[in-house]
Short mmCIF file of C-alpha atoms and ligand atoms in Angstrom, two decimals:
data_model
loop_
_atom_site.label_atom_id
_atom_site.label_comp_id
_atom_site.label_asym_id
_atom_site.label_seq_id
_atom_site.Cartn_x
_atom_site.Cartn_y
_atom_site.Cartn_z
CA UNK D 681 14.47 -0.22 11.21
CA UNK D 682 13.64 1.65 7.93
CA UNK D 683 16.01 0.48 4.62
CA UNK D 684 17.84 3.55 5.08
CA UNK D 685 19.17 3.02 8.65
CA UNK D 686 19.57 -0.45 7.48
CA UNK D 687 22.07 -0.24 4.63
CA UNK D 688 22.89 -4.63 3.68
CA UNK D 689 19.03 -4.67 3.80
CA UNK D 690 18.71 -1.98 1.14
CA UNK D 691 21.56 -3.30 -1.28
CA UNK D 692 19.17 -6.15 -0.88
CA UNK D 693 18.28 -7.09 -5.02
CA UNK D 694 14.49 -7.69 -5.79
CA UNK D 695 13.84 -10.24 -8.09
CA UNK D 696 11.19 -8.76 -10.48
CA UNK D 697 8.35 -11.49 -11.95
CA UNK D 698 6.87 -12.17 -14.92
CA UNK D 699 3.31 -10.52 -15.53
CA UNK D 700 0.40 -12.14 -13.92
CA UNK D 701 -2.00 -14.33 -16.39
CA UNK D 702 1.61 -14.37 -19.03
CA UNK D 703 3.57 -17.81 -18.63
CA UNK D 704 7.17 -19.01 -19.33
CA UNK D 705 7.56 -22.01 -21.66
CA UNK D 706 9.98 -23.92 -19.18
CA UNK D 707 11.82 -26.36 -20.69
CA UNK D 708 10.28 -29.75 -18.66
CA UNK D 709 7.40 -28.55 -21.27
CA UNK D 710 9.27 -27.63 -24.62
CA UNK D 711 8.93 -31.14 -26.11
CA UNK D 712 5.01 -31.24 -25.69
CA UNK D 713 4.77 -28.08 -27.45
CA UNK D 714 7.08 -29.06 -30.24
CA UNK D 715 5.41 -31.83 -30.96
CA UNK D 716 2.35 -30.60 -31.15
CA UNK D 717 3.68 -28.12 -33.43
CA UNK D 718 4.79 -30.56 -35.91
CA UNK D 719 1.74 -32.15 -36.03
CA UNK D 720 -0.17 -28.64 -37.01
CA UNK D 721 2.71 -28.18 -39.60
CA UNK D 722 1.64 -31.65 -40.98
CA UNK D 723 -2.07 -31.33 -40.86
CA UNK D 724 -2.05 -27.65 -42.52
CA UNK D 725 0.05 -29.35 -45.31
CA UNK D 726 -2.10 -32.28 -45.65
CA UNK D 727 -4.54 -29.56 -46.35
CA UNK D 728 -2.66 -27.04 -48.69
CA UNK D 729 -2.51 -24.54 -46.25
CA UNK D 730 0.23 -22.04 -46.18
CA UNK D 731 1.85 -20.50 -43.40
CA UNK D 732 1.58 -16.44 -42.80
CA UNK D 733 2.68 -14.35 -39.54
CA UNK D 734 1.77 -10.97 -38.67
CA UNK D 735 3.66 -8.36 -36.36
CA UNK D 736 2.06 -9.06 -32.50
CA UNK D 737 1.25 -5.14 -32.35
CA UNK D 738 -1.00 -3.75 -34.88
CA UNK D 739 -2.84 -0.55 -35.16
CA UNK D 740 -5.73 -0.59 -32.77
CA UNK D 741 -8.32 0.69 -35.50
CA UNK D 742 -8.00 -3.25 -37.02
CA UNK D 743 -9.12 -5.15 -33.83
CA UNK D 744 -11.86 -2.12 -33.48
CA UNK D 745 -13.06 -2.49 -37.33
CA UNK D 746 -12.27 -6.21 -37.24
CA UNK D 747 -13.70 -7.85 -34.02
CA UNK D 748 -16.52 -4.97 -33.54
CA UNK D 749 -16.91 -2.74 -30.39
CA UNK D 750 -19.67 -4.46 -28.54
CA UNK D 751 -17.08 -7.48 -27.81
CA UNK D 752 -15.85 -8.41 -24.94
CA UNK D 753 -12.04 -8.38 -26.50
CA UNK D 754 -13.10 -4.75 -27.64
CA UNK D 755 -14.99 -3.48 -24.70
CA UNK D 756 -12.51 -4.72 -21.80
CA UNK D 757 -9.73 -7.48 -23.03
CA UNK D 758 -7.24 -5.43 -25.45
CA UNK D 759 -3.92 -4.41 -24.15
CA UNK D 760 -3.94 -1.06 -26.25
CA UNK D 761 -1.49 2.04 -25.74
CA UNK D 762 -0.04 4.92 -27.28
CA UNK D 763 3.21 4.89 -28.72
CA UNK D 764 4.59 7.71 -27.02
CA UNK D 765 7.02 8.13 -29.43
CA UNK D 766 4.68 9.12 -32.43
CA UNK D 767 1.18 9.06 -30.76
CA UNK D 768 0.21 6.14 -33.09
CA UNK D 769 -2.70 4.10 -30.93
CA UNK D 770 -1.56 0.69 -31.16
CA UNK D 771 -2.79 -3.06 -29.30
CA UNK D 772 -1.21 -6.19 -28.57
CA UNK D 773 -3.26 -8.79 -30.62
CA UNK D 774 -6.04 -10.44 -28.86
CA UNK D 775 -6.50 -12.97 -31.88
CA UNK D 776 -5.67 -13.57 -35.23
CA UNK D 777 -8.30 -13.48 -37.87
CA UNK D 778 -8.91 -9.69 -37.86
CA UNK D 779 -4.83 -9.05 -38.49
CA UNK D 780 -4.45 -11.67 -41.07
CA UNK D 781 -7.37 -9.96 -43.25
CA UNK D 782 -5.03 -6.77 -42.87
CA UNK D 783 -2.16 -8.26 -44.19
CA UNK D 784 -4.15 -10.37 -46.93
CA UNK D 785 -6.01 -6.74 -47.97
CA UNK D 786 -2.64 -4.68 -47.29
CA UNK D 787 -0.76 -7.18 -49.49
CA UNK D 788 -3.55 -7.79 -52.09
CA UNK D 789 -3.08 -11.55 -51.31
CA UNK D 790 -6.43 -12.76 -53.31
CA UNK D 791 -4.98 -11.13 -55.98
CA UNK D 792 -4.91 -14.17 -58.15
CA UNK D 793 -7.79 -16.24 -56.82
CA UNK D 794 -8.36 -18.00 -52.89
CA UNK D 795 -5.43 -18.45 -50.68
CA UNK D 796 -5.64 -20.79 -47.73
CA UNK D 797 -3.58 -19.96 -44.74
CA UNK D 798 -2.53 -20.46 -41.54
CA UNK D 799 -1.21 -18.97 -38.60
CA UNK D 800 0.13 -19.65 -35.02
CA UNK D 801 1.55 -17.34 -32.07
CA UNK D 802 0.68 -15.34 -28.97
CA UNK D 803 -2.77 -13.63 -28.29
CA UNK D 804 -3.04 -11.11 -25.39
CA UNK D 805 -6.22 -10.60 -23.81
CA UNK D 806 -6.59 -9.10 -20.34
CA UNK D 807 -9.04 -11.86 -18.27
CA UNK D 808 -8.98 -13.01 -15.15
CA UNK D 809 -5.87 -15.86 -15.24
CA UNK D 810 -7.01 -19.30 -14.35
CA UNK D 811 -6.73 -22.60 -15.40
CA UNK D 812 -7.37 -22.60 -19.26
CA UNK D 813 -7.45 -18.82 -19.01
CA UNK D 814 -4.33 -16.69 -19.53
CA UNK D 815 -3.51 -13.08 -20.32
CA UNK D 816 -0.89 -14.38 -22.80
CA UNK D 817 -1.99 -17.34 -24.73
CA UNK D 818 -1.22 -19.19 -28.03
CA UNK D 819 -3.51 -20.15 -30.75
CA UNK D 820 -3.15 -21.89 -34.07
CA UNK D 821 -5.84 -20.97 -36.47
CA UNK D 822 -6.66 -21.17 -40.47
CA UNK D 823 -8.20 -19.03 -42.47
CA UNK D 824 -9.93 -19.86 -46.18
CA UNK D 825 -10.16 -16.78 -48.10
CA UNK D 826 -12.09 -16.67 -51.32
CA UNK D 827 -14.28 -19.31 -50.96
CA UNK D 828 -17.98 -18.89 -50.71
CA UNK D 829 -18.95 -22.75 -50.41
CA UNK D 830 -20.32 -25.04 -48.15
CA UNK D 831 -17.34 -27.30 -49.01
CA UNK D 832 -15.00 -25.22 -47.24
CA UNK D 833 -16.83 -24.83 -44.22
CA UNK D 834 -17.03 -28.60 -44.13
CA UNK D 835 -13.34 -29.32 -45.14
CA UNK D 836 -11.81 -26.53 -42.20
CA UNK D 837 -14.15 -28.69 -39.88
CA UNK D 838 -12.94 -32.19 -41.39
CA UNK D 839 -9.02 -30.78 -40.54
CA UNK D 840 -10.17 -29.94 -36.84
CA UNK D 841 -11.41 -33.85 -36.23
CA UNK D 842 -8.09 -35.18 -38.32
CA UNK D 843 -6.34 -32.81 -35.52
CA UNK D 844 -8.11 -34.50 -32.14
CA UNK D 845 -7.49 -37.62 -33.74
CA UNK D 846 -3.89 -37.01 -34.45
CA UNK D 847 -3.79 -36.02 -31.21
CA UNK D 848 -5.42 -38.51 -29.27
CA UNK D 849 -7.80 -36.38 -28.23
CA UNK D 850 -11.28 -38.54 -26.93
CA UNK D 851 -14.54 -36.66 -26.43
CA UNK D 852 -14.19 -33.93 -28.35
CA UNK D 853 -17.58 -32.66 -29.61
CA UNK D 854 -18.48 -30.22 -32.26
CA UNK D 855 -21.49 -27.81 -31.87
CA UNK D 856 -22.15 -26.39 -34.82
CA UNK D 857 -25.39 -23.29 -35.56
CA UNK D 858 -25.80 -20.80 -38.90
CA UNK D 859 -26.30 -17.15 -38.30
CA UNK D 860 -27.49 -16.28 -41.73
CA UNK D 861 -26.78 -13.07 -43.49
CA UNK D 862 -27.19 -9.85 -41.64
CA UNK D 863 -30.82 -8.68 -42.81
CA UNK D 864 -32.26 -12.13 -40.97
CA UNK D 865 -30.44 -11.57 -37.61
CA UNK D 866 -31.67 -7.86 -37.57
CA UNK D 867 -35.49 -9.34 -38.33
CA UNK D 868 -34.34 -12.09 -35.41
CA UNK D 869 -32.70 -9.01 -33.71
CA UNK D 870 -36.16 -6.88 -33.37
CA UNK D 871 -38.11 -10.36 -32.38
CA UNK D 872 -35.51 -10.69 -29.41
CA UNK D 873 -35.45 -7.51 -28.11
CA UNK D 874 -39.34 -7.08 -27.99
CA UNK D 875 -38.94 -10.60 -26.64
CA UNK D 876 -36.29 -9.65 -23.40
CA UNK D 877 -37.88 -5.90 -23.21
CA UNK D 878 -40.54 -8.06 -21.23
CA UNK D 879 -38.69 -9.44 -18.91
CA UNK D 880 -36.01 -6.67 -18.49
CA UNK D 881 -35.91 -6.61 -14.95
CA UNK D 882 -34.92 -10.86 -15.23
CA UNK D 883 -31.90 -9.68 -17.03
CA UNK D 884 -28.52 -9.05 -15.86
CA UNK D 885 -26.19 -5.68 -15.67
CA UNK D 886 -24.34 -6.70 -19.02
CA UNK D 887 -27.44 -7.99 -20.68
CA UNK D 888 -29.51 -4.99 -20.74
CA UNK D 889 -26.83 -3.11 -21.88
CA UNK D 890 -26.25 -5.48 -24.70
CA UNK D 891 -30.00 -5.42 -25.49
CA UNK D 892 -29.70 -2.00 -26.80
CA UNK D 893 -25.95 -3.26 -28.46
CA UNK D 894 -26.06 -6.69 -29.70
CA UNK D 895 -28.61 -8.53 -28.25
CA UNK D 896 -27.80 -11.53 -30.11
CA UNK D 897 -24.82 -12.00 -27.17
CA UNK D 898 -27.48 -12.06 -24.47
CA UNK D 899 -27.52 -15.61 -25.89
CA UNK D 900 -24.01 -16.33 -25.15
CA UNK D 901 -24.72 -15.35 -21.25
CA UNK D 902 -23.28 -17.64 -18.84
CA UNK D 903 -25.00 -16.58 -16.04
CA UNK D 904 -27.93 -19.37 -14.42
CA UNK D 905 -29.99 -17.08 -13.31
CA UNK D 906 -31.06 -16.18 -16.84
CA UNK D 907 -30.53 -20.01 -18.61
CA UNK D 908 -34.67 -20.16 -18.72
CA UNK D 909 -35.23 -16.77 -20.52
CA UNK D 910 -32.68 -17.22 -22.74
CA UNK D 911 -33.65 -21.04 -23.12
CA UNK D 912 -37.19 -19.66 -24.58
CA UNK D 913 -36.04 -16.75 -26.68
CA UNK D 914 -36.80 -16.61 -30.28
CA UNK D 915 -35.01 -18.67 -32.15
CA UNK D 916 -32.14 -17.08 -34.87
CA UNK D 917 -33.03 -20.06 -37.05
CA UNK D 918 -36.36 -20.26 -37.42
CA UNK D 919 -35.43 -16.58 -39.38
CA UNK D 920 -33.53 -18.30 -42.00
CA UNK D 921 -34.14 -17.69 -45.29
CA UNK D 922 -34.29 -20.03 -48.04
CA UNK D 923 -30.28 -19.51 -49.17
CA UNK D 924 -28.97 -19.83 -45.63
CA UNK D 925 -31.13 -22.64 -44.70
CA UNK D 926 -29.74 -24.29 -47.72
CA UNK D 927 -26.13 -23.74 -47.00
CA UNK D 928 -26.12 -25.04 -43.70
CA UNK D 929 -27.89 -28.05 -44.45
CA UNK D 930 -25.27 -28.64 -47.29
CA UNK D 931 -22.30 -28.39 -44.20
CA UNK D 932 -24.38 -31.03 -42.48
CA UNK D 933 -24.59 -33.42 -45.63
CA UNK D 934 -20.62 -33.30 -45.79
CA UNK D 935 -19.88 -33.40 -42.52
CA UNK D 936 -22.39 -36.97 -42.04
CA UNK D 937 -20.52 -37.93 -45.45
CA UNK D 938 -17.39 -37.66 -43.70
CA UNK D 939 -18.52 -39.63 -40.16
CA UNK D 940 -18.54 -36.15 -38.47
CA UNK D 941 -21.39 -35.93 -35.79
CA UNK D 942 -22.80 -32.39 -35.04
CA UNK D 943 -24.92 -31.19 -32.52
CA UNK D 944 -27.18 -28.01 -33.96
CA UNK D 945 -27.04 -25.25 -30.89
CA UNK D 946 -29.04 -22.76 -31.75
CA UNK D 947 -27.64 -20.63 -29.00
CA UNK D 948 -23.65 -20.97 -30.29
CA UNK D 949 -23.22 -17.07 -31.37
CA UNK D 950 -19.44 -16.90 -31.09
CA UNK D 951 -18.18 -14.04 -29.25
CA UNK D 952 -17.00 -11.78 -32.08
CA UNK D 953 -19.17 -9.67 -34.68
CA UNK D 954 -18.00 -10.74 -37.87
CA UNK D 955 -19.31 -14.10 -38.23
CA UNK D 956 -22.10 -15.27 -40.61
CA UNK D 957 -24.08 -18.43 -41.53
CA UNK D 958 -21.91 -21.41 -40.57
CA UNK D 959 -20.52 -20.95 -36.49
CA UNK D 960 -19.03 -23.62 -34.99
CA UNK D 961 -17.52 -24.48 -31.36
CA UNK D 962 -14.81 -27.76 -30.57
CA UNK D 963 -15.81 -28.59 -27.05
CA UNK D 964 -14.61 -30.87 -23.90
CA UNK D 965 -15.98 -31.72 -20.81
CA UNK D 966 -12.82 -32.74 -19.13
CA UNK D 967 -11.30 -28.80 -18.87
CA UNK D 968 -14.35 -27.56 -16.31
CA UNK D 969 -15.50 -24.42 -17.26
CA UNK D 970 -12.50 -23.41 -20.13
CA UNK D 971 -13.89 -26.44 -22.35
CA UNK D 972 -13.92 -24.75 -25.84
CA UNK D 973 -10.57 -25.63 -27.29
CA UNK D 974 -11.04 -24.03 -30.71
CA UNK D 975 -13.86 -22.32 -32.93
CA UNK D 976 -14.62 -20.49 -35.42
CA UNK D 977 -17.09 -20.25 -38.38
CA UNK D 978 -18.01 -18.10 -42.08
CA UNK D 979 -17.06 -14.42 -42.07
CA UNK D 980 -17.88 -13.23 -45.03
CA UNK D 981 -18.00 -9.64 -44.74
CA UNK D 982 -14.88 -8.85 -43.02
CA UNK D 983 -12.64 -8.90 -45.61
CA UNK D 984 -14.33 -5.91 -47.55
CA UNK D 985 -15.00 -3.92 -43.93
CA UNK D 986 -11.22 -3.98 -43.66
CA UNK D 987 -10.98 -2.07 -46.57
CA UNK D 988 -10.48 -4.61 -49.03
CA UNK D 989 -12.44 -6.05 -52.15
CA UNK D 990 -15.19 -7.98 -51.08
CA UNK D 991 -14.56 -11.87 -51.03
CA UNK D 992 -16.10 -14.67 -48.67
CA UNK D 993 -14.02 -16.44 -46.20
CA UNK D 994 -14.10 -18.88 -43.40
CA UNK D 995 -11.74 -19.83 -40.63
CA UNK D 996 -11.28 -21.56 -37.01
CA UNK D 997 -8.53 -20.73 -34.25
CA UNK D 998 -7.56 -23.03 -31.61
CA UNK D 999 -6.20 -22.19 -27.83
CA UNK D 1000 -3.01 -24.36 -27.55
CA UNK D 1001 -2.71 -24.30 -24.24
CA UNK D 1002 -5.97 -25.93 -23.90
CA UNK D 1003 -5.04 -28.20 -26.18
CA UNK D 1004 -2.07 -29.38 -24.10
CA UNK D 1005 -4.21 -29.61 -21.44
CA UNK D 1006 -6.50 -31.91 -22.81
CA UNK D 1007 -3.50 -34.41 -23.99
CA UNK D 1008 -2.56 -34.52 -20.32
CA UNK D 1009 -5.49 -35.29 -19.16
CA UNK D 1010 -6.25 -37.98 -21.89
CA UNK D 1011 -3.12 -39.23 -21.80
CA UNK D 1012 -1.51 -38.67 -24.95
CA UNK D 1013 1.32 -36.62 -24.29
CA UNK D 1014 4.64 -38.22 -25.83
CA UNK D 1015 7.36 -38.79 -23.94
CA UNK D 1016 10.36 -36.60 -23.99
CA UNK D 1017 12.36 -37.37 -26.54
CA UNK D 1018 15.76 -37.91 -25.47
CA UNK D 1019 17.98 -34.76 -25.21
CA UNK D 1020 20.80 -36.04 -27.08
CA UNK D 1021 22.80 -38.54 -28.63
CA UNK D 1022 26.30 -38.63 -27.14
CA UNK D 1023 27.72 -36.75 -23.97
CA UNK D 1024 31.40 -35.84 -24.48
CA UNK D 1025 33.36 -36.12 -21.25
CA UNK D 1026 37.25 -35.05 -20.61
CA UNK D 1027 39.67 -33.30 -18.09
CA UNK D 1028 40.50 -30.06 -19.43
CA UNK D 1029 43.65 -28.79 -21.10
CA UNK D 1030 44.25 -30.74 -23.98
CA UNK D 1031 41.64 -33.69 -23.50
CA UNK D 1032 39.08 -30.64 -23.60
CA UNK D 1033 40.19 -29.23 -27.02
CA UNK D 1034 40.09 -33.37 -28.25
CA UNK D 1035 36.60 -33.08 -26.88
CA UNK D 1036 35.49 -30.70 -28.56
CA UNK D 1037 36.98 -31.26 -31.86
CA UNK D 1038 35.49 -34.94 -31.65
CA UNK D 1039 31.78 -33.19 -30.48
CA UNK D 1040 32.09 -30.78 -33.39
CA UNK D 1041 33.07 -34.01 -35.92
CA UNK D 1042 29.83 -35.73 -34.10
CA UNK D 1043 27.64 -32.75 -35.05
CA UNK D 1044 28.84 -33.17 -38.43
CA UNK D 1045 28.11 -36.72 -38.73
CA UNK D 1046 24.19 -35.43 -37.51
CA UNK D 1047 24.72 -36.51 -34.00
CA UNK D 1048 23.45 -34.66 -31.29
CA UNK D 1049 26.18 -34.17 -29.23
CA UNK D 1050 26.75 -32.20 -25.45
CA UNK D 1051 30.40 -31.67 -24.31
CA UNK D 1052 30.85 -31.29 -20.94
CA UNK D 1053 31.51 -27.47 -19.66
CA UNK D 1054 32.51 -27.56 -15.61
CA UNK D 1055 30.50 -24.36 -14.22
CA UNK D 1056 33.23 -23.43 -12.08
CA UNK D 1057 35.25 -23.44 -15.69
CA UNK D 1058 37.70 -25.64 -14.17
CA UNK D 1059 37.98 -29.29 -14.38
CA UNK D 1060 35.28 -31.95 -12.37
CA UNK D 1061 35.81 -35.36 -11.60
CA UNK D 1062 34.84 -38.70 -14.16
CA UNK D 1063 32.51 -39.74 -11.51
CA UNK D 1064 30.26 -36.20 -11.14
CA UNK D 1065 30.89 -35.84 -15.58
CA UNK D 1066 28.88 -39.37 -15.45
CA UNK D 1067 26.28 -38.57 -13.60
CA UNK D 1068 25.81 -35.94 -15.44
CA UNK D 1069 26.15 -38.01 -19.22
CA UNK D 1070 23.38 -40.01 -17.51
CA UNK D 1071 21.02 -37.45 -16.57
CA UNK D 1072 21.15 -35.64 -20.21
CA UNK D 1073 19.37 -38.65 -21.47
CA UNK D 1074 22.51 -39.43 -23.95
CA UNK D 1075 23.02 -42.79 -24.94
CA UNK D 1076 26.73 -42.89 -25.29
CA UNK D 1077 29.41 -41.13 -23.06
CA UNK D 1078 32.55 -40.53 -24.49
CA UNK D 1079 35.41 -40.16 -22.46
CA UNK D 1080 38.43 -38.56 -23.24
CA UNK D 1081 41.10 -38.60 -20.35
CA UNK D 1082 44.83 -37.99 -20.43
CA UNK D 1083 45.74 -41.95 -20.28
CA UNK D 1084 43.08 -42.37 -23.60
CA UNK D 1085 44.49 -39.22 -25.42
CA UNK D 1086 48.26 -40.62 -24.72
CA UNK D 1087 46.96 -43.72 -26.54
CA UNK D 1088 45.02 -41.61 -29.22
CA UNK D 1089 41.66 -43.36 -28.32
CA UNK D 1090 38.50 -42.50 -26.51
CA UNK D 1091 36.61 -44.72 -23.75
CA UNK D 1092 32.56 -45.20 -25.59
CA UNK D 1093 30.26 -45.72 -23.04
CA UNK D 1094 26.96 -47.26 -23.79
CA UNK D 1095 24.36 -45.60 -20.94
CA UNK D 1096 21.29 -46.87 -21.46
CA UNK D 1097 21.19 -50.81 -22.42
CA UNK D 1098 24.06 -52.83 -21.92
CA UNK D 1099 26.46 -50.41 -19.84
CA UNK D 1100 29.68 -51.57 -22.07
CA UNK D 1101 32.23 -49.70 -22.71
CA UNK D 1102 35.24 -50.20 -24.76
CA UNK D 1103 38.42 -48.44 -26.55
CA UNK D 1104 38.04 -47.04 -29.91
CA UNK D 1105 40.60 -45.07 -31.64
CA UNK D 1106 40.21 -41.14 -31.96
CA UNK D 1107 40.00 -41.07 -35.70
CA UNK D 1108 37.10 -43.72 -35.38
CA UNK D 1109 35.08 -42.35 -32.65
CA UNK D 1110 32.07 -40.85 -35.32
CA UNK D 1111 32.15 -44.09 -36.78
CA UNK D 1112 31.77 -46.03 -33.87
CA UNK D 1113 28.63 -44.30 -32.32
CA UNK D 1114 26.81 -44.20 -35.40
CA UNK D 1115 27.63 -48.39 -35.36
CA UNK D 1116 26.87 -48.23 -32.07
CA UNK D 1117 23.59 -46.38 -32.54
CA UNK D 1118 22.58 -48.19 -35.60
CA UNK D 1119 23.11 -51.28 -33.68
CA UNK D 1120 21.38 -50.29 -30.88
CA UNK D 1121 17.91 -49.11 -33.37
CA UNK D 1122 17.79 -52.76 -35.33
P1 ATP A 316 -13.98 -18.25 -24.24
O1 ATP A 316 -15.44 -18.39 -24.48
O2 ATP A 316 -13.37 -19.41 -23.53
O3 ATP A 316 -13.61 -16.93 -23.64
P2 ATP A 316 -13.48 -17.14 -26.83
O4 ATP A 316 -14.76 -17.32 -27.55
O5 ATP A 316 -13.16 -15.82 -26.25
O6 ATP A 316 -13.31 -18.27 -25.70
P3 ATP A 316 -12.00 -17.31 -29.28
O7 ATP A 316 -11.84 -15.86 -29.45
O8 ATP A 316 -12.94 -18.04 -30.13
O9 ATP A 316 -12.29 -17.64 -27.74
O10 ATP A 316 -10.55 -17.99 -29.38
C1 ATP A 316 -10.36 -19.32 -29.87
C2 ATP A 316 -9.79 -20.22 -28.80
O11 ATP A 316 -8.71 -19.62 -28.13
C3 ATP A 316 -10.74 -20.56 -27.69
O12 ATP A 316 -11.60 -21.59 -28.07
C4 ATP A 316 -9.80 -20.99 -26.59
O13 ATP A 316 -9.38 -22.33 -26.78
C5 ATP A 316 -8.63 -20.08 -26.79
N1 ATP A 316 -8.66 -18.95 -25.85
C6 ATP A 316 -9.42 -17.83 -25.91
N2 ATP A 316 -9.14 -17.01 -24.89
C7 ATP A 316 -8.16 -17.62 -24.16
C8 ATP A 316 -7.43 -17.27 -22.99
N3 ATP A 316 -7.61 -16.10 -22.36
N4 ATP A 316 -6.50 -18.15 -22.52
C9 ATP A 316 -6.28 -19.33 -23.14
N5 ATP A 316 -6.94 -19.71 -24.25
C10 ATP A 316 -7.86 -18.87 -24.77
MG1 MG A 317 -13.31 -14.97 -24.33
#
């Protein structure tokens, strides 16, 4: 029968879904991302850091200039459209560094001298979803900008092992490589191309293209079939000069200073085109194939290629959902904190508006309070309001019935130690949980 001879069937509502690869934040999962959170807030503090947010859409010209066109975010990741409204070409932003530099230029932030900052919020990038892998993610990331040190490197490095610690994080490893200053990777550049010209036929679809693009991200190829000829390729530093050499050595001195092991990978190139000298990668073993949870490295010639007066800078960004996956596989998720303190209960008509005057004097006192609201917006039972007080998490009920208001008192409940529960008068009720709470934390 087609829907039109087939009318119930074509009043039937279709639910519409979210976009593939772009996830809810349900709230089972709100407290683990909270918390980690908090602990990002702490560490940039720790640090000095301060906090900055772009807009989500920018103008598509920034992730161009910014991230380079022979990227993959450039060449087949960005979610970019026209406005149809004004024709302005605009993309959803695929990570944060290359905004941030806008805003810092666009707002003359180094105005006065270095500004550390930080950032955190949704990155769009259209992959192929999987575990680890999403079309909308999150990152937290810093970015030092001013600073032309080897100090900085080393301290943005030092905040991302006081992170995994924080965290609980085990076997997190750092890889760490310097891709000098631009005329040494274009001398490295013409050694590597004469070098994979000979064995062009060994090289994939994407890799011969990229030898006559950036053949530096030939390195970065995943593929096995060419792990041997990239293993023998020339090496970028072994075309150091004397100032980059010296640099990167100096991030290795702090970081052994500081009980931070490295391992030197010459093959680490990071993904996007503005990095120089100091790259580095945060890797785990226990996320298969998705086991970089952050990285970054030096970029010091963005910031004038965005249009703004030249100034060194450095910076790492961190996938959070990665993250979150690592704490549940080590283990060191917290527990859910509990949802609230006390769970008002009554029986409508006047016990209801004593409920919620007594939740609202709760709230006051700084006690997280829920009141009971029947869905049907009529009145429920004691017995199905309980079972509810106990499923919230609360850890006192209070009960406000006809018989208690007559007597101008409230029944408090204890639900989650000693299952007492006693009279208390109305005007005491705040009073009473907090003694009861207090009691309850000494
Ligand atoms: P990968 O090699 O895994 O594609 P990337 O080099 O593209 O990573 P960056 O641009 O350096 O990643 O982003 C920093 C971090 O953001 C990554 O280390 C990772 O933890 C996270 N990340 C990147 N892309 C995604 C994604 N599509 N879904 C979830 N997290 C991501
Ligand atoms: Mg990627």
């Amino acid at each position: 029968m087609t829907e039109q001879a087939n009318p119930a069937k074509a009043q039937k509502i279709q639910k519409i879904n979210g976009v593939r690869g772009m996830n809810d934040l349900l709230p089972a999962d709100a407290a683990q991302w909270t918390h980690l959170e908090h602990v990002l807030r702490d560490l940039t503090r720790a640090y000095g850091y301060e906090f900055l947010r772009t807009p989500i859409v920018e103008a598509t010209a920034v992730f161009q200039r910014g991230i380079g066109e022979v990227t993959d975010i450039v060449e087949k990741e960005m979610y970019s459209f026209e406005d149809r409204l004004n024709g302005e070409q605009l993309t959803l932003r695929p990570e944060g560094t290359a905004a941030v530099v806008r805003a810092v230029v666009e707002n003359n932030l180094l105005y006065e001298g270095p500004k550390r900052l930080w950032y955190t919020g949704p990155m769009f990038r259209h992959e192929r979803p999987q575990r680890g892998r999403y079309r909308q993610f999150h990152q937290f990331g810093i970015e030092a900008m001013g600073f032309a040190g080897p100090d900085i490197d080393a301290e943005i490095i030092l905040m991302g092992q006081r992170l995994w610690d924080e965290l609980g994080l085990k076997g997190v490893r750092l890889e760490i490589n310097s891709l000098g200053q631009a005329p040494e990777r274009a001398e490295h550049r013409a050694a590597l191309v004469t070098y994979f010209e000979k064995s062009k036929d060994q090289l994939d679809e994407d890799s011969q293209r990229r030898l006559l693009t950036n053949p530096l991200r030939i390195l970065d190829s995943k593929n096995p079939a060419m792990q041997e000829l990239i293993e023998g390729a020339p090496k970028l530093l072994d075309f150091l000069g004397e100032e980059s050499l010296k640099h990167f050595e100096a991030v290795q001195t702090l970081l052994k200073a500081n009980n931070i092991p490295c391992k030197i990978n010459p093959r680490l190139v990071r993904g996007l085109d503005y990095y120089n000298l100091t790259v580095f990668e945060w890797i785990t073993e226990e996320l298969g194939a998705q086991g970089t949870i952050a990285g970054g490295g030096r970029y010091d010639p963005l910031i004038e290629r965005m249009g703004g007066k030249a100034a060194p800078a450095c910076g790492w960004a961190m996938g959070m959902e990665r993250v979150l996956e690592l704490m549940k596989v080590s283990g060191s998720l917290p527990e859910a904190p509990a949802q609230c303190d006390a769970f008002v209960i009554h029986q409508g008509g006047e016990t209801l508006t004593s409920a919620m005057i007594i939740a609202e004097r709760l709230r006051n006192a700084g006690i997280d309070a829920i009141l009971f609201c029947p869905p049907d917006g009529q009145a429920a039972s004691f017995k199905s309001q309980m079972k509810k007080a106990d499923a919230s998490g609360a850890a006192y009920a209070v009960i406000i019935g006809p018989d208690e208001l007559a007597k101008n008192e409230a029944q408090l409940k204890d639900l989650r130690s000693t299952g007492e529960q006693k009279a208390v008068a109305l005007d005491s009720v705040v009073e009473a949980v907090i003694d009861a709470i207090v009691g309850a934390t000494e």
